[in-house]
Amino acid sequence: MVVVRVAVIGGGPTGLVTGMGLARRGHAVVAVDRDPGPPDDGSPWARRGVMQFHHAHAFRPQVGAVLRAEAPAAWDAWMAQGAEPVEMPLGDGRTVPGGVRSRRETFERAVRAAALEQPGLEVRLGHVDGVTTRAGRAQGVRVDGSDLEADLVIDASGRSGRVNRHLRAPGIGGECGIAYVDRVYRLRPGVDTPPMTNAIAWQGNYVGYLVIVFLHERGIFSALIIRSTGDRELVALRHTRAFEAAAAAIPGLRAWTDPDVSAAVTDVLPGGPLLNVYRGQRGPSGALALPGLVFVGDSVCTTTPNFGRGLTTSLTQVSELLRLVDVHGSDVEAIGGELDTWDEAGMRPWVEDHITMDHALARRWAGDDIDLSARLPSDVIMMAAAQDPSIGAAVGPYLSMQALPSSLGAVEDRARAVYRTGWRPQPDPGPTRDALADVVAAAVPA
Ligand SMILES: Cc1cc2nc3c(=O)[nH]c(=O)nc-3n(C[C@H](O)[C@H](O)[C@H](O)COP(=O)(O)OP(=O)(O)OC[C@H]3O[C@@H](n4cnc5c(N)ncnc54)[C@H](O)[C@@H]3O)c2cc1C
């Protein structure tokens, strides 16, 4: 076997799972991150530069599957820290993995702890200033002014990574038009878990906004209120009094946040900008951005978090990269080219799916009807299954990300027929967006 010297830019989940997978194969890996990791004294991990670290995360079964296959020590550490794998009933007595209940911090602490113990992987503190090149190929990275040589450089610097952006074609997408605030609570001892929509979450759809509760480990949960970015009146939800008044006014959310049921464990957390962006492995000319440099995780693909897809697209891509290194060894051009083909087929469609859904959702929140003359967004197709159960057979594989968004094309005409009857999905019982804005304004007078 050829031992490949690998430099990984970024020690987030993507960088460290990639690093562990490569080191377990015998390659020599250094993962560089500017974040020093959690403080030894048990005080909170600030995790600057990764704004989503403190926000709600749902973990799909694919995340656990990749960890068990490529970084089993990280899976073991995650379970030891209290993460709860859940099974979903199939209706015939059998069950399938339904995901893992956990906070992002619990997950990332476990991944990092396992990475620090992985022989062959060094997790180094530092800022990567750039990639060094020789004869038009990557030959390493520059870390705080010093060179680190490598045969393969992996950019896992996340959605905000800037270091190699100038090398790449612009990609597709941008801000998604949706914003949210969330707050973390803990169920009181002995209280039954309130109703859930699936194994991981409860969701309520209202006129002009959306509410999601993600259940984490040990009764900890996050409550999110999701609005249009342009909805300036609901920005005030970031104030504790406004959030609490809104939570009390929305019956499905009150079932979780009633003081008899749970207690808040954080302040209200305003979310940063949410993106639907895809950038592949290529530069503006269409050639690889730089032979010997590949991009993974959020540096390639980031999607609106309300479907909780980011870690699944990221870690599924990590599996593919590891397979390509197994096949091609140090043939870095073959690795980059084939990874780009995989990204186009396996990541880009999820970003396009979210762009279509989010634009259409923003229009519906603004009062527009469903546009039956255009391609129907995936969420609109799924909702039609309430009227035509034959649509449901296509929904499961799409929702669980076992089938690409294009798979819903097979039932799109049936969904269109449902809407042509005049039927529309009914909102859950609760205030409309205008009524919610009044609740917010009363709680936080201008
Ligand atoms: C608000 C929000 C909620 C989300 N919710 C979910 C969810 O419910 N489920 C889900 O599956 N996904 C979710 N995601 C997506 C998920 O968080 C990402 O897919 C995941 O963080 C990607 O990991 P990563 O390692 O690729 O990037 P990151 O986690 O961003 O890590 C990148 C790392 O690179 C480091 N870095 C960057 N530049 C440099 C440099 N120059 N030098 C050194 N280090 C550098 C950073 O410090 C960081 O540690 C959410 C995303 C957002 C924004």
CSV table of N, CA, C and O and ligand atoms in Angstrom, one decimal, residues 9-16 32-35 47-53 55-60 63 104 108 126-129 155-163 180 214 271-275 296-299 301-314, ligand 1:
chain,number,residue,atom,x,y,z
A,9,ILE,N,-7.5,20.6,6.2
A,9,ILE,CA,-7.8,21.9,6.6
A,9,ILE,C,-9.1,21.9,7.4
A,9,ILE,O,-10.2,21.7,6.7
A,10,GLY,N,-9.1,22.0,8.7
A,10,GLY,CA,-10.4,22.0,9.4
A,10,GLY,C,-10.5,20.7,10.2
A,10,GLY,O,-10.4,19.6,9.7
A,11,GLY,N,-10.8,20.9,11.5
A,11,GLY,CA,-11.0,19.8,12.4
A,11,GLY,C,-12.5,19.7,12.9
A,11,GLY,O,-12.7,19.5,14.1
A,12,GLY,N,-13.4,20.0,12.0
A,12,GLY,CA,-14.8,19.9,12.4
A,12,GLY,C,-15.2,18.4,12.1
A,12,GLY,O,-14.3,17.6,11.9
A,13,PRO,N,-16.5,18.0,12.1
A,13,PRO,CA,-16.8,16.6,12.0
A,13,PRO,C,-16.3,16.0,10.7
A,13,PRO,O,-15.8,14.9,10.7
A,14,THR,N,-16.4,16.8,9.6
A,14,THR,CA,-15.9,16.2,8.3
A,14,THR,C,-14.4,16.0,8.3
A,14,THR,O,-13.9,14.9,7.9
A,15,GLY,N,-13.7,17.0,8.7
A,15,GLY,CA,-12.2,16.9,8.7
A,15,GLY,C,-11.7,15.7,9.6
A,15,GLY,O,-10.8,14.9,9.3
A,16,LEU,N,-12.3,15.6,10.8
A,16,LEU,CA,-11.8,14.6,11.8
A,16,LEU,C,-12.3,13.2,11.4
A,16,LEU,O,-11.5,12.2,11.6
A,32,VAL,N,-5.5,20.3,10.7
A,32,VAL,CA,-5.2,21.6,11.4
A,32,VAL,C,-6.5,22.4,11.6
A,32,VAL,O,-7.3,22.5,10.7
A,33,ASP,N,-6.7,22.8,12.8
A,33,ASP,CA,-7.8,23.6,13.1
A,33,ASP,C,-7.4,24.8,14.0
A,33,ASP,O,-6.6,24.7,14.9
A,34,ARG,N,-8.0,25.9,13.7
A,34,ARG,CA,-7.7,27.2,14.5
A,34,ARG,C,-8.4,27.1,15.9
A,34,ARG,O,-8.1,28.0,16.7
A,35,ASP,N,-9.3,26.2,16.1
A,35,ASP,CA,-10.0,26.1,17.4
A,35,ASP,C,-9.2,25.2,18.3
A,35,ASP,O,-8.9,24.1,18.0
A,47,ARG,N,-16.3,27.6,20.4
A,47,ARG,CA,-16.3,27.1,19.0
A,47,ARG,C,-16.6,28.3,18.0
A,47,ARG,O,-17.5,28.3,17.2
A,48,ARG,N,-15.7,29.3,18.2
A,48,ARG,CA,-15.9,30.5,17.3
A,48,ARG,C,-15.7,30.1,15.8
A,48,ARG,O,-14.9,29.3,15.5
A,49,GLY,N,-16.5,30.7,15.0
A,49,GLY,CA,-16.3,30.5,13.5
A,49,GLY,C,-17.2,29.4,13.0
A,49,GLY,O,-17.3,29.1,11.8
A,50,VAL,N,-17.9,28.6,14.0
A,50,VAL,CA,-18.8,27.6,13.6
A,50,VAL,C,-20.1,27.9,14.3
A,50,VAL,O,-20.5,27.4,15.3
A,51,MET,N,-20.9,28.8,13.7
A,51,MET,CA,-22.0,29.4,14.4
A,51,MET,C,-23.1,28.3,14.7
A,51,MET,O,-23.8,28.4,15.8
A,52,GLN,N,-23.2,27.3,13.9
A,52,GLN,CA,-24.2,26.3,14.1
A,52,GLN,C,-23.9,25.3,15.3
A,52,GLN,O,-24.8,24.6,15.7
A,53,PHE,N,-22.7,25.4,15.8
A,53,PHE,CA,-22.3,24.6,16.9
A,53,PHE,C,-23.3,24.6,18.1
A,53,PHE,O,-23.5,23.6,18.7
A,55,HIS,N,-26.4,25.5,17.9
A,55,HIS,CA,-27.8,25.4,17.5
A,55,HIS,C,-28.2,23.9,17.3
A,55,HIS,O,-27.4,23.0,17.3
A,56,ALA,N,-29.6,23.8,17.2
A,56,ALA,CA,-30.2,22.5,17.1
A,56,ALA,C,-29.6,21.7,16.0
A,56,ALA,O,-29.4,22.2,14.9
A,57,HIS,N,-29.4,20.4,16.3
A,57,HIS,CA,-29.0,19.4,15.2
A,57,HIS,C,-29.8,18.2,15.4
A,57,HIS,O,-30.1,17.7,16.5
A,58,ALA,N,-30.2,17.6,14.3
A,58,ALA,CA,-30.8,16.3,14.2
A,58,ALA,C,-29.8,15.4,13.5
A,58,ALA,O,-29.1,15.8,12.5
A,59,PHE,N,-29.7,14.1,13.9
A,59,PHE,CA,-28.7,13.2,13.4
A,59,PHE,C,-29.4,12.1,12.7
A,59,PHE,O,-30.0,11.3,13.3
A,60,ARG,N,-29.2,12.0,11.4
A,60,ARG,CA,-29.9,11.0,10.6
A,60,ARG,C,-29.1,9.7,10.8
A,60,ARG,O,-27.9,9.7,11.2
A,63,VAL,N,-25.4,9.2,9.6
A,63,VAL,CA,-24.3,9.8,10.4
A,63,VAL,C,-23.7,8.7,11.2
A,63,VAL,O,-22.5,8.4,11.3
A,104,ARG,N,-25.4,18.8,19.2
A,104,ARG,CA,-24.2,19.0,18.3
A,104,ARG,C,-22.9,18.9,19.2
A,104,ARG,O,-21.9,18.3,18.8
A,108,GLU,N,-19.8,16.5,18.7
A,108,GLU,CA,-18.5,17.0,18.3
A,108,GLU,C,-17.4,16.7,19.3
A,108,GLU,O,-16.3,16.4,19.0
A,126,GLY,N,-3.8,25.5,14.7
A,126,GLY,CA,-3.2,26.5,13.8
A,126,GLY,C,-4.1,27.0,12.8
A,126,GLY,O,-5.2,26.4,12.6
A,127,HIS,N,-3.7,28.1,12.2
A,127,HIS,CA,-4.6,28.7,11.1
A,127,HIS,C,-3.9,28.4,9.8
A,127,HIS,O,-2.7,28.7,9.6
A,128,VAL,N,-4.7,27.7,8.9
A,128,VAL,CA,-4.1,27.5,7.6
A,128,VAL,C,-4.3,28.7,6.7
A,128,VAL,O,-5.4,29.2,6.5
A,129,ASP,N,-3.1,29.3,6.3
A,129,ASP,CA,-3.1,30.5,5.6
A,129,ASP,C,-3.3,30.3,4.1
A,129,ASP,O,-3.8,31.2,3.3
A,155,ASP,N,-9.6,20.0,1.9
A,155,ASP,CA,-10.2,21.2,2.5
A,155,ASP,C,-11.5,20.9,3.1
A,155,ASP,O,-12.5,20.6,2.5
A,156,ALA,N,-11.6,20.8,4.5
A,156,ALA,CA,-12.8,20.6,5.2
A,156,ALA,C,-13.1,21.8,6.1
A,156,ALA,O,-13.4,21.6,7.3
A,157,SER,N,-12.9,23.0,5.5
A,157,SER,CA,-13.0,24.2,6.3
A,157,SER,C,-14.4,24.7,6.5
A,157,SER,O,-14.6,25.8,7.0
A,158,GLY,N,-15.4,24.0,6.1
A,158,GLY,CA,-16.8,24.3,6.4
A,158,GLY,C,-17.4,25.4,5.4
A,158,GLY,O,-16.7,25.8,4.5
A,159,ARG,N,-18.6,25.8,5.8
A,159,ARG,CA,-19.3,26.7,4.9
A,159,ARG,C,-18.7,28.1,4.9
A,159,ARG,O,-18.9,28.8,3.9
A,160,SER,N,-18.0,28.4,5.9
A,160,SER,CA,-17.4,29.8,6.0
A,160,SER,C,-15.9,29.8,5.6
A,160,SER,O,-15.3,30.8,5.6
A,161,GLY,N,-15.4,28.6,5.2
A,161,GLY,CA,-13.9,28.5,4.9
A,161,GLY,C,-13.6,29.5,3.7
A,161,GLY,O,-14.3,29.5,2.7
A,162,ARG,N,-12.5,30.2,3.9
A,162,ARG,CA,-12.2,31.2,2.9
A,162,ARG,C,-10.9,30.9,2.1
A,162,ARG,O,-10.6,31.4,1.1
A,163,VAL,N,-10.1,29.9,2.7
A,163,VAL,CA,-8.7,29.8,2.4
A,163,VAL,C,-8.5,29.5,0.9
A,163,VAL,O,-7.6,30.0,0.2
A,180,TYR,N,-34.1,31.6,11.7
A,180,TYR,CA,-34.8,31.1,12.9
A,180,TYR,C,-34.1,31.5,14.1
A,180,TYR,O,-33.0,32.0,14.1
A,214,PHE,N,-36.5,19.6,18.1
A,214,PHE,CA,-35.5,18.5,17.9
A,214,PHE,C,-35.2,17.9,19.3
A,214,PHE,O,-34.8,18.7,20.2
A,271,GLY,N,-30.2,32.7,15.2
A,271,GLY,CA,-29.4,31.9,14.2
A,271,GLY,C,-28.8,32.9,13.2
A,271,GLY,O,-29.2,34.0,13.0
A,272,GLY,N,-27.6,32.5,12.7
A,272,GLY,CA,-27.0,33.3,11.7
A,272,GLY,C,-27.6,33.1,10.3
A,272,GLY,O,-28.6,32.3,10.2
A,273,PRO,N,-27.0,33.6,9.2
A,273,PRO,CA,-27.5,33.4,7.9
A,273,PRO,C,-27.5,31.9,7.5
A,273,PRO,O,-26.5,31.2,7.8
A,274,LEU,N,-28.6,31.5,6.9
A,274,LEU,CA,-28.7,30.1,6.4
A,274,LEU,C,-28.5,30.0,4.9
A,274,LEU,O,-29.1,30.8,4.2
A,275,LEU,N,-27.7,29.0,4.5
A,275,LEU,CA,-27.3,29.0,3.1
A,275,LEU,C,-27.8,27.7,2.4
A,275,LEU,O,-27.8,26.7,3.0
A,296,VAL,N,-14.3,18.8,0.9
A,296,VAL,CA,-15.3,17.9,1.5
A,296,VAL,C,-16.2,18.6,2.5
A,296,VAL,O,-15.9,19.7,3.0
A,297,GLY,N,-17.4,18.0,2.7
A,297,GLY,CA,-18.3,18.5,3.7
A,297,GLY,C,-18.9,19.8,3.3
A,297,GLY,O,-19.2,20.1,2.1
A,298,ASP,N,-19.1,20.7,4.3
A,298,ASP,CA,-19.8,21.9,4.1
A,298,ASP,C,-19.1,22.8,3.1
A,298,ASP,O,-19.6,23.8,2.6
A,299,SER,N,-17.8,22.6,2.9
A,299,SER,CA,-17.1,23.4,1.9
A,299,SER,C,-17.6,23.1,0.5
A,299,SER,O,-17.3,23.9,-0.4
A,301,CYS,N,-21.1,21.6,0.1
A,301,CYS,CA,-22.5,21.6,0.0
A,301,CYS,C,-23.1,22.0,1.4
A,301,CYS,O,-22.7,21.4,2.4
A,302,THR,N,-23.9,23.0,1.4
A,302,THR,CA,-24.6,23.3,2.7
A,302,THR,C,-26.1,23.6,2.4
A,302,THR,O,-26.4,24.3,1.3
A,303,THR,N,-27.0,23.1,3.2
A,303,THR,CA,-28.4,23.2,2.9
A,303,THR,C,-29.2,23.7,4.2
A,303,THR,O,-28.7,23.6,5.3
A,304,THR,N,-30.3,24.4,3.9
A,304,THR,CA,-31.2,24.9,5.0
A,304,THR,C,-31.3,23.8,6.1
A,304,THR,O,-31.6,22.6,5.7
A,305,PRO,N,-31.1,24.1,7.3
A,305,PRO,CA,-31.0,23.0,8.3
A,305,PRO,C,-32.4,22.4,8.7
A,305,PRO,O,-32.4,21.4,9.4
A,306,ASN,N,-33.5,22.9,8.2
A,306,ASN,CA,-34.7,22.3,8.8
A,306,ASN,C,-35.0,20.9,8.4
A,306,ASN,O,-35.8,20.2,9.0
A,307,PHE,N,-34.3,20.4,7.4
A,307,PHE,CA,-34.4,18.9,7.1
A,307,PHE,C,-33.2,18.2,7.7
A,307,PHE,O,-33.1,16.9,7.5
A,308,GLY,N,-32.2,18.8,8.3
A,308,GLY,CA,-31.1,18.1,9.0
A,308,GLY,C,-30.3,17.2,8.1
A,308,GLY,O,-30.1,16.1,8.4
A,309,ARG,N,-29.9,17.8,6.9
A,309,ARG,CA,-29.2,17.0,5.9
A,309,ARG,C,-27.7,17.1,5.9
A,309,ARG,O,-27.0,16.4,5.3
A,310,GLY,N,-27.2,18.2,6.5
A,310,GLY,CA,-25.8,18.6,6.3
A,310,GLY,C,-24.8,17.6,6.7
A,310,GLY,O,-23.9,17.3,5.9
A,311,LEU,N,-25.0,17.0,7.8
A,311,LEU,CA,-24.0,16.0,8.2
A,311,LEU,C,-24.1,14.7,7.4
A,311,LEU,O,-23.1,14.0,7.2
A,312,THR,N,-25.3,14.4,6.9
A,312,THR,CA,-25.4,13.2,6.1
A,312,THR,C,-24.8,13.4,4.7
A,312,THR,O,-24.0,12.6,4.3
A,313,THR,N,-25.0,14.6,4.1
A,313,THR,CA,-24.3,14.8,2.8
A,313,THR,C,-22.8,14.8,3.1
A,313,THR,O,-22.0,14.3,2.3
A,314,SER,N,-22.4,15.5,4.2
A,314,SER,CA,-20.9,15.6,4.4
A,314,SER,C,-20.3,14.2,4.6
A,314,SER,O,-19.3,13.9,4.0
B,1,LIG,C1,-27.8,26.5,11.8
B,1,LIG,C2,-27.4,25.2,11.3
B,1,LIG,C3,-28.1,24.0,11.8
B,1,LIG,C4,-27.7,22.8,11.3
B,1,LIG,N1,-28.4,21.7,11.7
B,1,LIG,C5,-28.1,20.5,11.2
B,1,LIG,C6,-28.8,19.3,11.5
B,1,LIG,O1,-29.8,19.4,12.3
B,1,LIG,N2,-28.4,18.1,11.0
B,1,LIG,C7,-27.4,18.0,10.2
B,1,LIG,O2,-27.0,16.9,9.7
B,1,LIG,N3,-26.7,19.1,9.8
B,1,LIG,C8,-27.0,20.3,10.3
B,1,LIG,N4,-26.3,21.4,9.9
B,1,LIG,C9,-25.1,21.2,9.0
B,1,LIG,C10,-23.9,20.8,9.8
B,1,LIG,O3,-23.7,21.6,10.9
B,1,LIG,C11,-22.7,20.8,8.9
B,1,LIG,O4,-23.0,19.9,7.8
B,1,LIG,C12,-21.4,20.4,9.6
B,1,LIG,O5,-21.0,21.4,10.5
B,1,LIG,C13,-20.3,20.3,8.5
B,1,LIG,O6,-19.1,20.0,9.1
B,1,LIG,P1,-17.7,20.4,8.5
B,1,LIG,O7,-16.7,19.8,9.3
B,1,LIG,O8,-17.8,20.2,7.0
B,1,LIG,O9,-17.7,22.0,8.7
B,1,LIG,P2,-17.6,22.8,10.1
B,1,LIG,O10,-18.3,22.2,11.2
B,1,LIG,O11,-17.9,24.2,9.8
B,1,LIG,O12,-16.0,22.8,10.5
B,1,LIG,C14,-15.1,23.5,9.8
B,1,LIG,C15,-13.8,23.6,10.6
B,1,LIG,O13,-12.8,24.2,9.8
B,1,LIG,C16,-12.1,25.1,10.7
B,1,LIG,N5,-11.4,26.1,9.8
B,1,LIG,C17,-12.0,26.8,8.8
B,1,LIG,N6,-11.0,27.6,8.2
B,1,LIG,C18,-9.8,27.2,8.8
B,1,LIG,C19,-8.5,27.7,8.6
B,1,LIG,N7,-8.2,28.5,7.6
B,1,LIG,N8,-7.5,27.1,9.3
B,1,LIG,C20,-7.8,26.2,10.3
B,1,LIG,N9,-9.1,25.8,10.6
B,1,LIG,C21,-10.1,26.3,9.8
B,1,LIG,C22,-13.1,25.7,11.6
B,1,LIG,O14,-12.5,26.2,12.8
B,1,LIG,C23,-14.0,24.4,11.8
B,1,LIG,O15,-13.6,23.7,13.0
B,1,LIG,C24,-26.7,22.7,10.3
B,1,LIG,C25,-26.0,23.8,9.9
B,1,LIG,C26,-26.4,25.1,10.3
B,1,LIG,C27,-25.7,26.3,9.8
